[in-house]
Amino acid sequence: MFLETLGATIKFALNQETVLLDFFQSMQINSKNENLKKIIDRLYQLSTRNLKRLKRIRRENTTEMILEPIKGLEKSKFTFDKVVVNEISELEVVNCLKNYLTRIILFYSESAEKISFIGEVSYVFEQFKEKYQELLSLI
Amino acid sequence: MNGEILKNYINGKWVDSTTDRTRDVINPASGDLLAKTPICTREEALETIKAAKEAFWKWRTTPAQSRIRYLYDFRDALEENFDDLVEVVTQEHGKTLDESRGEYRRAIENVEAATHIPSLQMGYNFEEIASGIDEMVIKQPLGVFFCVAPFNFPVMVPAWFWPYAIATGNTYIVKPSDQCPISMIKQFELLDEIGLPKGVVNLLHGGAEVVNALIESPDTVGLSFVGSTKIGKLLYKKCGDVGKRVQVQGGAKNFITIMPDANIDRTIPNLITSFFGNAGQRCLAGGVLLTVGNIHNPLIEKLVEAAKQMKIGNGMDEDNHMGPLASEAGMKKVLEYIQKGIDEGATLILDGREVRNEESLKNGFYVGPTIFKSVKPEMSIAQEEIFGPVMPIVNVKNLDEAIEVIHDNPYGNASSIFTSSGKSARDYQYRVQAGNIGINIGVAAPIATFPFSGMKDSFKGDLHGQGKSGIDFFTEDKVVITRWFD
């Protein structure tokens, strides 16, 4: 299954950010590791901001003049399923977190390139990628 | 909406029409009835004009800064309700959600542009034109304007006009498309919420009877029309007969020229958007593809492959690239043109009729991307506006022949060239008689601060919609010459 329109791509991003947000929220409650908790707080704030910005770019940057089809964004490469945090160990949580962030970084990285015909959207995706990369490096 | 009869918005109130004549508003993706548009009467038109006329003086004497605050509020309301509003456009028109978002964005841009009125409506002056005498120009509003809107952009097209009209101090009547009127109802619900003074904007449904009454009334000033050239010319003449201002944006047959030095891979997505976006129902849609010289074969091969990849289906599904035609009549017309193309000897290389065999699309008004090659410029599919996802391809020898073919057509709305040569691009923009020129752009759509141009049979009038032309249309230049004695 491929993401072939701007709307489908942003909808996918919104869904994934929502899964992340739920995950971060449950980790804020369940995690006992203080250092990790601080990173999780930052991730939670980042994801909250991303959701707002995604809705905004969907409203503001969908320009009919350049609504070109998107090619080569395979959904399954970036998809991750919801995990119930309190049923897994802390090590598993960290692994899961790394997996999530790696996939979302990959998604923003590839989609920024594929949507380069709308510079504003591409730029925002690049920013999201960099912020997640920065936080992943701290884990 | 469950098949209810839509209301008019007159003098700040939602009112039922007195008519029992209605037109069904159908969801083109499913064939379901959404609502019924009342085909209002002459008396209702006169009542609406009276309300707009009575509101004029008070509104005209409201300072511009106060007038535009309503537009700021309206703009915020559109942003807040954006996701719901775009769904309404998709449901009643059939275009994809992305296309509806694009349409709404352009409508919002126009509302924003109209808030610049304190600068745009400024006049000018010059002192000492003679000894002790100064002269100035004041741009004054005129009274009641109205628009007759089309179905293909039910939100954006009215927004080319009414925000500028009321920002400059006029009052306004919108006659929305009777085929796609619900989007405009939703906008008027928001206008009602922001508390715009009564009578400043009014919504009146209807057909020819209403339009004739609006034109013939001595209490209206001017008409903005977007629709077919046939109706447009008729209204242009009628307005001329009674001394009304008028801007008529008519039909189109937009030629897209591909030069041998064009970047094929970058060009293909543009062509797909231009010919098949909005299911070909744009007045800026590609109408004929002119391939110059030997780019013809490699281009066609890739083009057909790209068109085959398009997903056709309900516009509410984000994965779809193209929705249905907006009406059954529109679909039948497109199917007739496809048959005509075959009958006149063009070669059908991608048949959009095949999507109609898909079970999930049977109840909607779908036609898929359709491509003809070996088309002659004199064939109907190369001459007439199809208003559907059909791409006739004509191969020409060189740029001169391409321009000749373009100029033989009566329309002149838009035209684009794809090339990597600055010289070819410059020649094209200099010589081609079309109002909106695209250089490596498939849909040459002007933003709100530029006029939406048009030439030949695609535009009748002097001043275009949007931009400074729009301000001039809605105002009169009054010259004042002053001298003060000792």
XYZ file of C-alpha atoms in Angstrom:
625
model
C 0.000 0.000 0.000
C 1.472 3.321 -1.082
C 0.837 6.884 0.017
C 0.119 8.644 -3.264
C -1.574 11.908 -2.368
C -0.655 14.789 -0.109
C -3.856 14.245 1.882
C -3.145 10.548 2.396
C 0.442 11.296 3.445
C -0.536 13.925 5.995
C -3.363 11.734 7.285
C -0.850 8.925 7.789
C 1.496 11.322 9.621
C -1.375 12.423 11.868
C -2.247 8.808 12.686
C 1.342 7.907 13.499
C 1.853 10.999 15.639
C -1.332 10.109 17.533
C -0.008 6.597 18.227
C 3.271 8.147 19.385
C 1.514 10.662 21.584
C -0.474 7.903 23.340
C 2.700 5.917 23.800
C 4.624 8.864 25.229
C 1.747 9.688 27.521
C 1.554 6.174 28.939
C 5.343 6.104 29.368
C 5.239 9.378 31.268
C 2.970 7.644 33.765
C 4.660 4.244 33.851
C 8.363 4.930 33.496
C 10.510 4.864 36.654
C 13.739 5.920 34.952
C 14.067 9.675 35.567
C 16.426 10.387 32.657
C 14.205 8.543 30.251
C 11.190 10.331 31.655
C 12.742 13.702 30.794
C 13.300 12.624 27.201
C 9.769 11.252 27.053
C 8.433 14.619 28.245
C 10.261 16.332 25.405
C 8.994 13.773 22.916
C 5.469 14.251 24.188
C 5.710 18.011 23.710
C 7.237 17.557 20.267
C 4.506 15.193 19.126
C 1.801 17.530 20.466
C 3.303 20.408 18.458
C 3.712 18.200 15.379
C 0.031 17.266 15.394
C -0.928 20.959 15.398
C 1.546 21.779 12.656
C 0.436 18.868 10.498
C -3.166 20.058 10.653
C -1.993 23.533 9.800
C 0.089 22.563 6.778
C -2.797 20.426 5.525
C -5.034 23.498 5.693
C -2.566 26.015 4.389
C -0.268 24.299 1.929
C -2.569 22.221 -0.219
C -2.271 24.168 -3.413
C -4.293 22.933 -6.351
C -1.812 24.372 -8.804
C 0.822 21.841 -7.771
C -1.154 18.841 -6.553
C 1.109 16.277 -8.096
C 0.816 12.533 -7.515
C 3.387 11.111 -5.084
C 5.360 8.004 -5.985
C 7.243 5.397 -3.968
C 6.122 6.024 -0.372
C 5.342 2.533 0.884
C 3.190 2.710 3.985
C 4.306 -0.594 5.544
C 7.898 0.665 5.863
C 6.828 3.320 8.308
C 3.883 1.760 10.116
C 4.047 0.810 13.778
C 1.355 -0.648 15.963
C 0.199 0.510 19.325
C 1.923 -1.155 22.281
C 0.482 -1.342 25.816
C 3.368 -0.045 27.924
C 2.458 -1.475 31.317
C 2.524 -5.018 29.938
C 6.172 -4.924 28.844
C 9.521 -4.455 30.582
C 11.451 -1.187 30.606
C 14.013 -2.618 28.213
C 11.263 -3.570 25.829
C 9.794 -0.106 26.168
C 13.107 1.478 25.227
C 13.468 -0.835 22.244
C 9.946 -0.075 21.203
C 10.629 3.643 21.537
C 13.748 3.359 19.375
C 11.813 1.407 16.793
C 9.023 4.018 16.713
C 11.411 6.910 16.376
C 13.503 5.197 13.717
C 10.398 4.586 11.639
C 8.927 8.038 12.019
C 12.310 9.569 11.167
C 12.460 7.382 8.066
C 8.925 8.412 7.148
C 9.586 12.147 7.478
C 12.900 11.817 5.697
C 11.518 9.973 2.658
C 8.267 11.894 2.431
C 10.092 15.256 2.666
C 11.966 14.229 -0.449
C 8.883 12.951 -2.272
C 6.887 16.094 -1.475
C 9.647 18.461 -2.495
C 7.223 20.048 -4.998
C 5.529 21.736 -2.031
C 8.501 23.332 -0.310
C 6.679 24.368 2.859
C 5.485 20.833 3.605
C 8.839 19.355 2.752
C 10.563 21.828 5.091
C 8.233 21.015 7.987
C 8.807 17.265 7.517
C 12.560 17.871 7.512
C 12.234 19.785 10.773
C 10.207 16.977 12.359
C 12.845 14.478 11.259
C 15.686 16.501 12.771
C 13.902 16.999 16.103
C 13.173 13.296 16.422
C 16.750 12.436 15.441
C 18.048 14.743 18.150
C 15.914 13.095 20.822
C 16.622 9.565 19.586
C 20.336 10.231 19.993
C 19.736 10.889 23.699
C 18.159 7.493 24.364
C -28.558 17.410 4.623
C -31.312 14.913 3.888
C -33.005 16.140 0.786
C -34.256 19.311 2.479
C -35.130 22.392 0.458
C -32.366 24.952 0.939
C -33.099 28.427 2.265
C -32.156 31.840 1.015
C -30.269 34.281 3.221
C -31.861 37.680 2.773
C -31.486 40.763 4.955
C -29.694 38.829 7.690
C -32.302 36.061 7.943
C -32.680 32.513 6.635
C -35.922 32.399 4.679
C -37.827 29.698 2.845
C -38.464 30.268 -0.806
C -42.052 30.649 -1.960
C -41.415 28.603 -5.088
C -42.328 24.964 -5.493
C -39.786 24.468 -8.277
C -36.580 22.786 -7.106
C -33.474 21.099 -8.477
C -31.969 18.046 -6.814
C -28.466 18.345 -5.373
C -26.869 14.931 -5.873
C -23.718 13.476 -4.363
C -21.944 12.527 -7.601
C -19.897 9.798 -5.935
C -22.942 7.824 -4.835
C -25.965 9.239 -6.649
C -27.596 10.040 -3.279
C -29.867 13.039 -2.889
C -28.296 15.677 -0.625
C -30.717 18.600 -0.843
C -33.031 20.494 -3.144
C -32.244 23.938 -4.521
C -35.262 26.232 -4.799
C -35.546 27.879 -8.188
C -36.608 31.231 -6.761
C -38.875 33.804 -8.363
C -38.492 37.311 -9.732
C -40.334 38.657 -6.676
C -37.805 37.056 -4.353
C -34.993 38.580 -6.399
C -36.580 42.027 -6.080
C -36.984 41.533 -2.333
C -33.283 40.617 -2.065
C -32.208 43.624 -4.133
C -34.336 45.861 -1.873
C -32.585 44.501 1.229
C -29.128 44.976 -0.299
C -30.010 48.472 -1.478
C -31.309 49.515 1.932
C -28.149 48.219 3.590
C -25.852 50.053 1.171
C -25.660 53.575 2.589
C -25.055 52.556 6.178
C -22.396 50.068 5.059
C -20.829 52.509 2.639
C -20.424 55.047 5.447
C -18.868 52.472 7.771
C -15.095 53.116 7.830
C -13.082 50.629 5.777
C -11.111 49.561 8.849
C -14.364 48.535 10.522
C -15.667 46.828 7.393
C -12.637 44.620 7.035
C -12.755 43.476 10.666
C -15.724 41.341 9.673
C -13.546 39.755 7.010
C -10.838 38.995 9.564
C -13.476 37.284 11.715
C -14.803 35.427 8.697
C -11.326 34.275 7.757
C -10.800 32.925 11.291
C -14.152 31.134 11.109
C -13.129 29.491 7.822
C -9.857 28.286 9.363
C -11.606 26.945 12.461
C -14.163 25.030 10.417
C -11.813 24.129 7.566
C -11.961 20.338 7.816
C -15.768 20.243 7.911
C -16.125 22.782 5.114
C -13.881 20.923 2.673
C -15.885 17.744 3.200
C -19.047 19.551 2.105
C -17.392 20.598 -1.171
C -16.262 17.036 -1.817
C -19.697 15.620 -1.041
C -21.633 17.917 -3.318
C -19.072 18.313 -6.100
C -17.132 15.046 -6.064
C -13.600 16.489 -6.182
C -11.017 14.923 -3.857
C -10.438 16.268 -0.354
C -7.039 17.636 -1.410
C -8.710 19.475 -4.284
C -11.368 20.855 -1.940
C -8.621 22.000 0.427
C -6.892 23.733 -2.465
C -10.136 25.435 -3.419
C -10.833 26.619 0.114
C -7.270 27.855 0.520
C -7.659 30.057 -2.545
C -11.011 31.315 -1.228
C -9.384 32.232 2.087
C -6.557 33.980 0.228
C -9.170 36.150 -1.456
C -10.782 37.046 1.857
C -7.315 37.946 3.154
C -6.531 39.999 0.050
C -9.774 41.927 0.501
C -8.637 42.987 3.970
C -5.959 45.089 2.226
C -8.668 47.483 1.090
C -7.392 50.441 3.144
C -4.362 50.368 0.841
C -5.939 49.021 -2.334
C -8.861 51.436 -2.382
C -6.684 54.470 -1.810
C -7.050 57.154 -4.445
C -4.331 59.577 -5.490
C -3.827 63.305 -5.784
C -1.614 65.931 -7.323
C -1.270 69.487 -6.120
C -0.929 72.620 -8.193
C -2.383 71.257 -11.419
C -2.952 74.923 -12.131
C -2.161 77.912 -9.977
C -3.718 77.266 -6.547
C -5.694 74.297 -7.801
C -5.319 70.653 -6.642
C -6.803 67.491 -8.074
C -7.583 64.099 -6.561
C -9.171 60.764 -7.346
C -11.376 59.007 -4.811
C -12.380 55.387 -5.394
C -15.998 55.155 -4.296
C -18.312 52.167 -3.939
C -21.358 52.063 -6.146
C -24.184 50.007 -4.644
C -25.513 46.484 -5.118
C -23.367 43.992 -7.018
C -24.108 40.329 -7.645
C -22.487 37.174 -8.963
C -23.740 34.111 -10.774
C -21.450 31.291 -9.702
C -20.519 28.009 -11.397
C -20.563 24.470 -10.001
C -16.900 23.620 -10.559
C -15.517 25.853 -7.808
C -18.580 26.567 -5.676
C -16.582 28.310 -2.924
C -13.572 29.842 -4.609
C -15.268 31.592 -7.508
C -17.740 33.636 -5.417
C -14.722 34.564 -3.265
C -13.099 36.225 -6.290
C -15.821 38.819 -5.996
C -17.923 39.284 -2.871
C -15.123 39.930 -0.317
C -13.727 42.763 -2.480
C -17.199 44.131 -3.174
C -18.171 44.451 0.469
C -14.706 45.537 1.593
C -14.912 48.469 -0.813
C -18.297 49.426 0.668
C -20.782 47.833 -1.704
C -23.470 45.315 -0.773
C -23.773 41.958 -2.444
C -25.996 39.141 -3.665
C -24.531 35.700 -4.347
C -26.492 33.410 -6.623
C -24.726 30.107 -6.057
C -24.667 27.212 -8.476
C -27.990 25.390 -8.271
C -26.042 22.152 -8.716
C -23.560 22.709 -5.848
C -25.124 25.272 -3.476
C -24.511 23.693 -0.065
C -20.925 24.924 0.315
C -22.139 28.487 -0.049
C -24.886 27.850 2.531
C -22.186 26.759 4.980
C -20.247 29.959 4.336
C -23.314 32.071 4.907
C -23.939 30.278 8.202
C -20.502 31.510 9.259
C -21.180 35.003 7.899
C -24.362 35.032 9.946
C -22.415 34.020 13.067
C -19.871 36.829 12.742
C -22.694 39.367 12.781
C -22.199 41.171 9.489
C -24.885 43.893 9.308
C -28.078 42.672 7.679
C -28.407 43.066 3.940
C -24.664 43.491 3.295
C -24.369 39.983 1.850
C -27.321 37.967 0.639
C -27.720 34.490 -0.812
C -30.391 33.828 -3.394
C -30.915 30.525 -5.187
C -32.413 30.299 -8.614
C -32.072 30.166 -12.345
C -32.677 32.391 -15.352
C -35.679 34.208 -13.828
C -33.635 35.392 -10.856
C -30.612 36.335 -12.976
C -32.762 38.342 -15.387
C -34.409 40.172 -12.499
C -31.016 41.018 -10.994
C -29.757 42.368 -14.326
C -32.890 44.302 -15.231
C -33.349 45.983 -11.851
C -32.318 49.648 -11.833
C -31.094 49.093 -8.275
C -28.184 46.790 -9.100
C -24.840 47.982 -10.419
C -22.924 45.059 -11.840
C -22.596 41.349 -12.488
C -19.693 38.945 -12.137
C -20.351 35.738 -14.019
C -18.372 32.522 -14.372
C -19.827 29.773 -16.537
C -20.272 28.804 -20.152
C -19.386 31.168 -22.983
C -22.859 30.729 -24.468
C -24.668 31.991 -21.345
C -21.895 34.463 -20.635
C -22.259 36.195 -23.985
C -26.001 36.410 -23.466
C -25.594 38.007 -20.043
C -22.861 40.327 -21.331
C -25.239 41.647 -23.974
C -28.113 41.987 -21.505
C -25.893 43.919 -19.102
C -24.743 46.156 -21.951
C -28.335 46.886 -22.914
C -29.178 48.134 -19.429
C -25.821 49.796 -18.717
C -24.518 47.405 -16.083
C -20.914 46.762 -15.236
C -20.052 43.210 -16.126
C -17.197 40.740 -16.018
C -17.888 37.438 -17.777
C -15.504 34.536 -17.392
C -16.580 32.009 -20.023
C -15.507 28.626 -21.281
C -12.031 27.467 -22.212
C -9.962 25.151 -24.323
C -6.476 25.422 -22.905
C -3.571 24.270 -25.046
C -0.499 22.811 -23.369
C 2.589 22.795 -25.595
C 5.443 20.387 -24.974
C 8.695 21.362 -26.643
C 11.275 18.727 -27.619
C 13.620 20.060 -24.912
C 11.066 19.672 -22.101
C 12.012 17.662 -19.033
C 9.627 14.736 -19.520
C 9.785 13.351 -15.984
C 9.015 16.731 -14.418
C 6.374 17.479 -17.024
C 4.272 14.311 -16.644
C 2.912 15.018 -13.106
C 1.984 18.537 -14.239
C 0.060 17.171 -17.198
C -1.745 14.621 -15.050
C -2.831 17.393 -12.661
C -3.743 19.767 -15.448
C -5.877 17.396 -17.552
C -7.289 15.085 -14.920
C -7.304 17.151 -11.706
C -10.811 18.100 -10.552
C -11.887 15.449 -13.106
C -11.033 17.943 -15.850
C -13.674 20.395 -14.644
C -11.485 23.464 -14.294
C -11.617 26.466 -16.572
C -7.794 26.255 -16.366
C -7.665 22.520 -17.131
C -5.535 21.302 -20.003
C -7.793 20.902 -23.045
C -5.410 19.865 -25.810
C -1.847 18.606 -25.576
C 0.380 19.878 -28.380
C 3.517 17.791 -28.711
C 6.217 19.456 -30.769
C 8.359 17.254 -33.000
C 9.919 14.059 -31.768
C 9.014 14.308 -28.088
C 5.620 12.887 -29.074
C 6.285 9.144 -28.710
C 8.424 9.045 -25.546
C 6.056 11.494 -23.837
C 2.915 9.545 -24.709
C 4.357 6.297 -23.472
C 5.123 7.712 -20.015
C 1.935 9.739 -19.913
C -0.323 6.741 -20.490
C 1.575 4.781 -17.880
C 1.160 7.601 -15.318
C -2.543 8.056 -16.115
C -3.146 4.324 -15.660
C -1.746 4.592 -12.135
C -4.386 7.086 -11.057
C -6.841 5.840 -8.469
C -10.415 6.761 -9.270
C -13.083 6.776 -6.597
C -14.957 8.693 -3.943
C -13.155 11.969 -3.227
C -13.687 11.430 0.508
C -11.084 8.658 0.379
C -7.688 10.343 0.743
C -6.025 7.672 -1.381
C -7.949 8.565 -4.533
C -6.458 10.880 -7.144
C -9.647 11.650 -8.989
C -13.320 11.779 -8.087
C -16.420 11.583 -10.271
C -17.789 14.207 -12.650
C -19.988 16.640 -10.739
C -23.247 15.592 -12.419
C -24.832 12.896 -14.502
C -25.341 15.380 -17.339
C -21.654 16.297 -17.186
C -20.694 12.639 -17.306
C -22.968 11.961 -20.295
C -21.476 14.925 -22.136
C -17.956 13.592 -21.586
C -18.983 10.119 -22.751
C -20.488 11.656 -25.888
C -17.235 13.477 -26.625
C -15.236 10.268 -26.220
C -17.510 8.597 -28.774
C -17.217 11.640 -31.028
C -13.418 11.425 -30.860
C -13.551 7.804 -31.987
C -16.095 8.584 -34.724
C -14.004 11.465 -36.054
C -10.973 9.217 -36.422
C -8.783 9.914 -33.379
C -7.055 6.923 -31.778
C -8.201 6.126 -28.243
C -5.151 4.935 -26.317
C -6.592 5.099 -22.797
C -10.315 4.557 -22.371
C -11.733 6.199 -19.221
C -15.106 4.587 -19.808
C -13.738 1.310 -18.489
C -13.874 2.485 -14.866
C -17.648 2.454 -15.178
C -17.517 -1.356 -15.128
C -16.137 -1.358 -11.588
C -18.828 -2.392 -9.132
C -17.877 0.217 -6.506
C -18.167 3.066 -9.013
C -21.432 2.075 -10.685
C -23.700 4.476 -8.832
C -21.448 7.507 -9.283
C -20.746 9.710 -12.291
C -17.270 8.389 -13.002
C -15.154 8.611 -16.110
C -11.466 7.766 -15.833
C -8.520 9.461 -17.532
C -8.952 9.257 -21.279
C -6.220 9.857 -23.868
C -6.521 10.226 -27.637
C -3.639 10.424 -30.079
C -3.623 11.174 -33.824
C -5.981 14.066 -33.144
C -6.439 16.758 -35.813
C -6.935 20.357 -34.669
C -10.285 20.550 -36.458
C -11.804 17.576 -34.595
C -14.520 18.335 -32.023
C -12.428 17.001 -29.137
C -9.666 19.489 -30.039
C -12.000 22.402 -30.675
C -14.713 22.310 -28.010
C -14.671 22.450 -24.238
C -15.298 18.922 -22.929
C -15.076 19.721 -19.202
C -13.942 16.251 -18.297
C -10.823 14.090 -17.987
C -10.052 13.803 -21.680
C -6.654 14.540 -23.216
C -6.557 14.928 -27.002
C -2.972 14.913 -28.289
C -2.051 16.791 -31.464
C 1.449 16.481 -32.862
C 2.825 19.629 -34.520
C 6.097 20.363 -36.308
C 7.305 23.401 -34.376
C 6.385 26.241 -32.033
C 5.001 28.397 -34.858
C 2.557 25.673 -35.826
C 1.595 25.176 -32.184
C 0.763 28.876 -31.828
C -1.181 28.783 -35.073
C -3.327 25.912 -33.762
C -3.871 27.764 -30.476
C -4.942 30.936 -32.267
C -7.373 29.087 -34.510
C -9.388 28.220 -31.424
C -11.951 30.796 -30.241
C -11.036 30.471 -26.567
C -8.183 32.206 -24.773
C -8.354 31.424 -21.094
C -4.998 29.795 -20.391
C -2.095 28.134 -22.126
C 1.142 26.557 -20.952
C 4.465 25.627 -22.423
C 6.902 23.048 -21.108
C 10.451 23.731 -22.219
C 13.969 24.248 -20.940
C 14.535 27.073 -23.420
C 14.124 30.632 -22.206
C 13.729 31.770 -25.791
C 10.787 29.431 -26.477
C 9.183 30.407 -23.170
C 9.601 34.103 -23.905
C 8.166 33.716 -27.422
C 5.228 31.849 -25.977
C 4.307 34.391 -23.321
C 4.793 37.198 -25.830
C 2.727 35.755 -28.666
C 0.050 33.420 -27.321
C -3.364 35.014 -27.006
C -4.471 33.598 -23.689
C -5.090 35.406 -20.440
C -3.151 33.122 -18.110
C 0.169 31.729 -19.337
C 2.060 28.928 -17.622
C 5.753 28.312 -18.156
C 6.415 24.757 -16.942
C 3.163 25.061 -14.941
C 0.175 22.911 -15.856
C -2.502 24.938 -14.065
C -1.727 28.645 -14.424
C -3.975 29.792 -11.564
C -3.336 33.370 -10.413
C -3.179 33.992 -6.662
C -5.644 36.403 -5.100
C -3.517 39.518 -5.555
C -3.301 39.007 -9.330
C -6.229 39.227 -11.734
C -7.744 36.024 -13.034
C -7.328 36.904 -16.663
C -8.830 35.585 -19.882
C -9.099 36.600 -23.530
C -11.201 36.069 -26.669
C -14.309 33.947 -26.003
C -13.085 33.108 -22.512
C -13.601 36.613 -21.157
C -15.966 39.460 -21.884
C -15.599 42.740 -20.052
C -12.818 45.153 -19.158
C -11.862 44.363 -15.604
C -11.034 40.891 -14.323
C -11.800 39.350 -10.967
C -9.262 39.402 -8.092
C -6.379 41.791 -7.566
C -6.413 45.476 -8.455
C -8.754 44.825 -11.397
C -11.309 43.570 -8.907
C -11.033 46.762 -6.850
C -11.509 48.871 -9.972
C -14.571 46.844 -10.940
C -16.252 47.497 -7.612
C -15.412 51.210 -7.399
C -15.810 54.351 -9.448
C -12.993 56.859 -9.772
C -14.352 60.212 -8.736
C -12.211 63.196 -9.668
C -12.268 66.226 -7.379
C -10.620 69.516 -8.397
C -10.294 72.105 -5.632
C -9.437 75.770 -5.291
C -9.737 77.843 -2.101
C -10.081 81.586 -2.331
C -8.245 84.054 -0.115
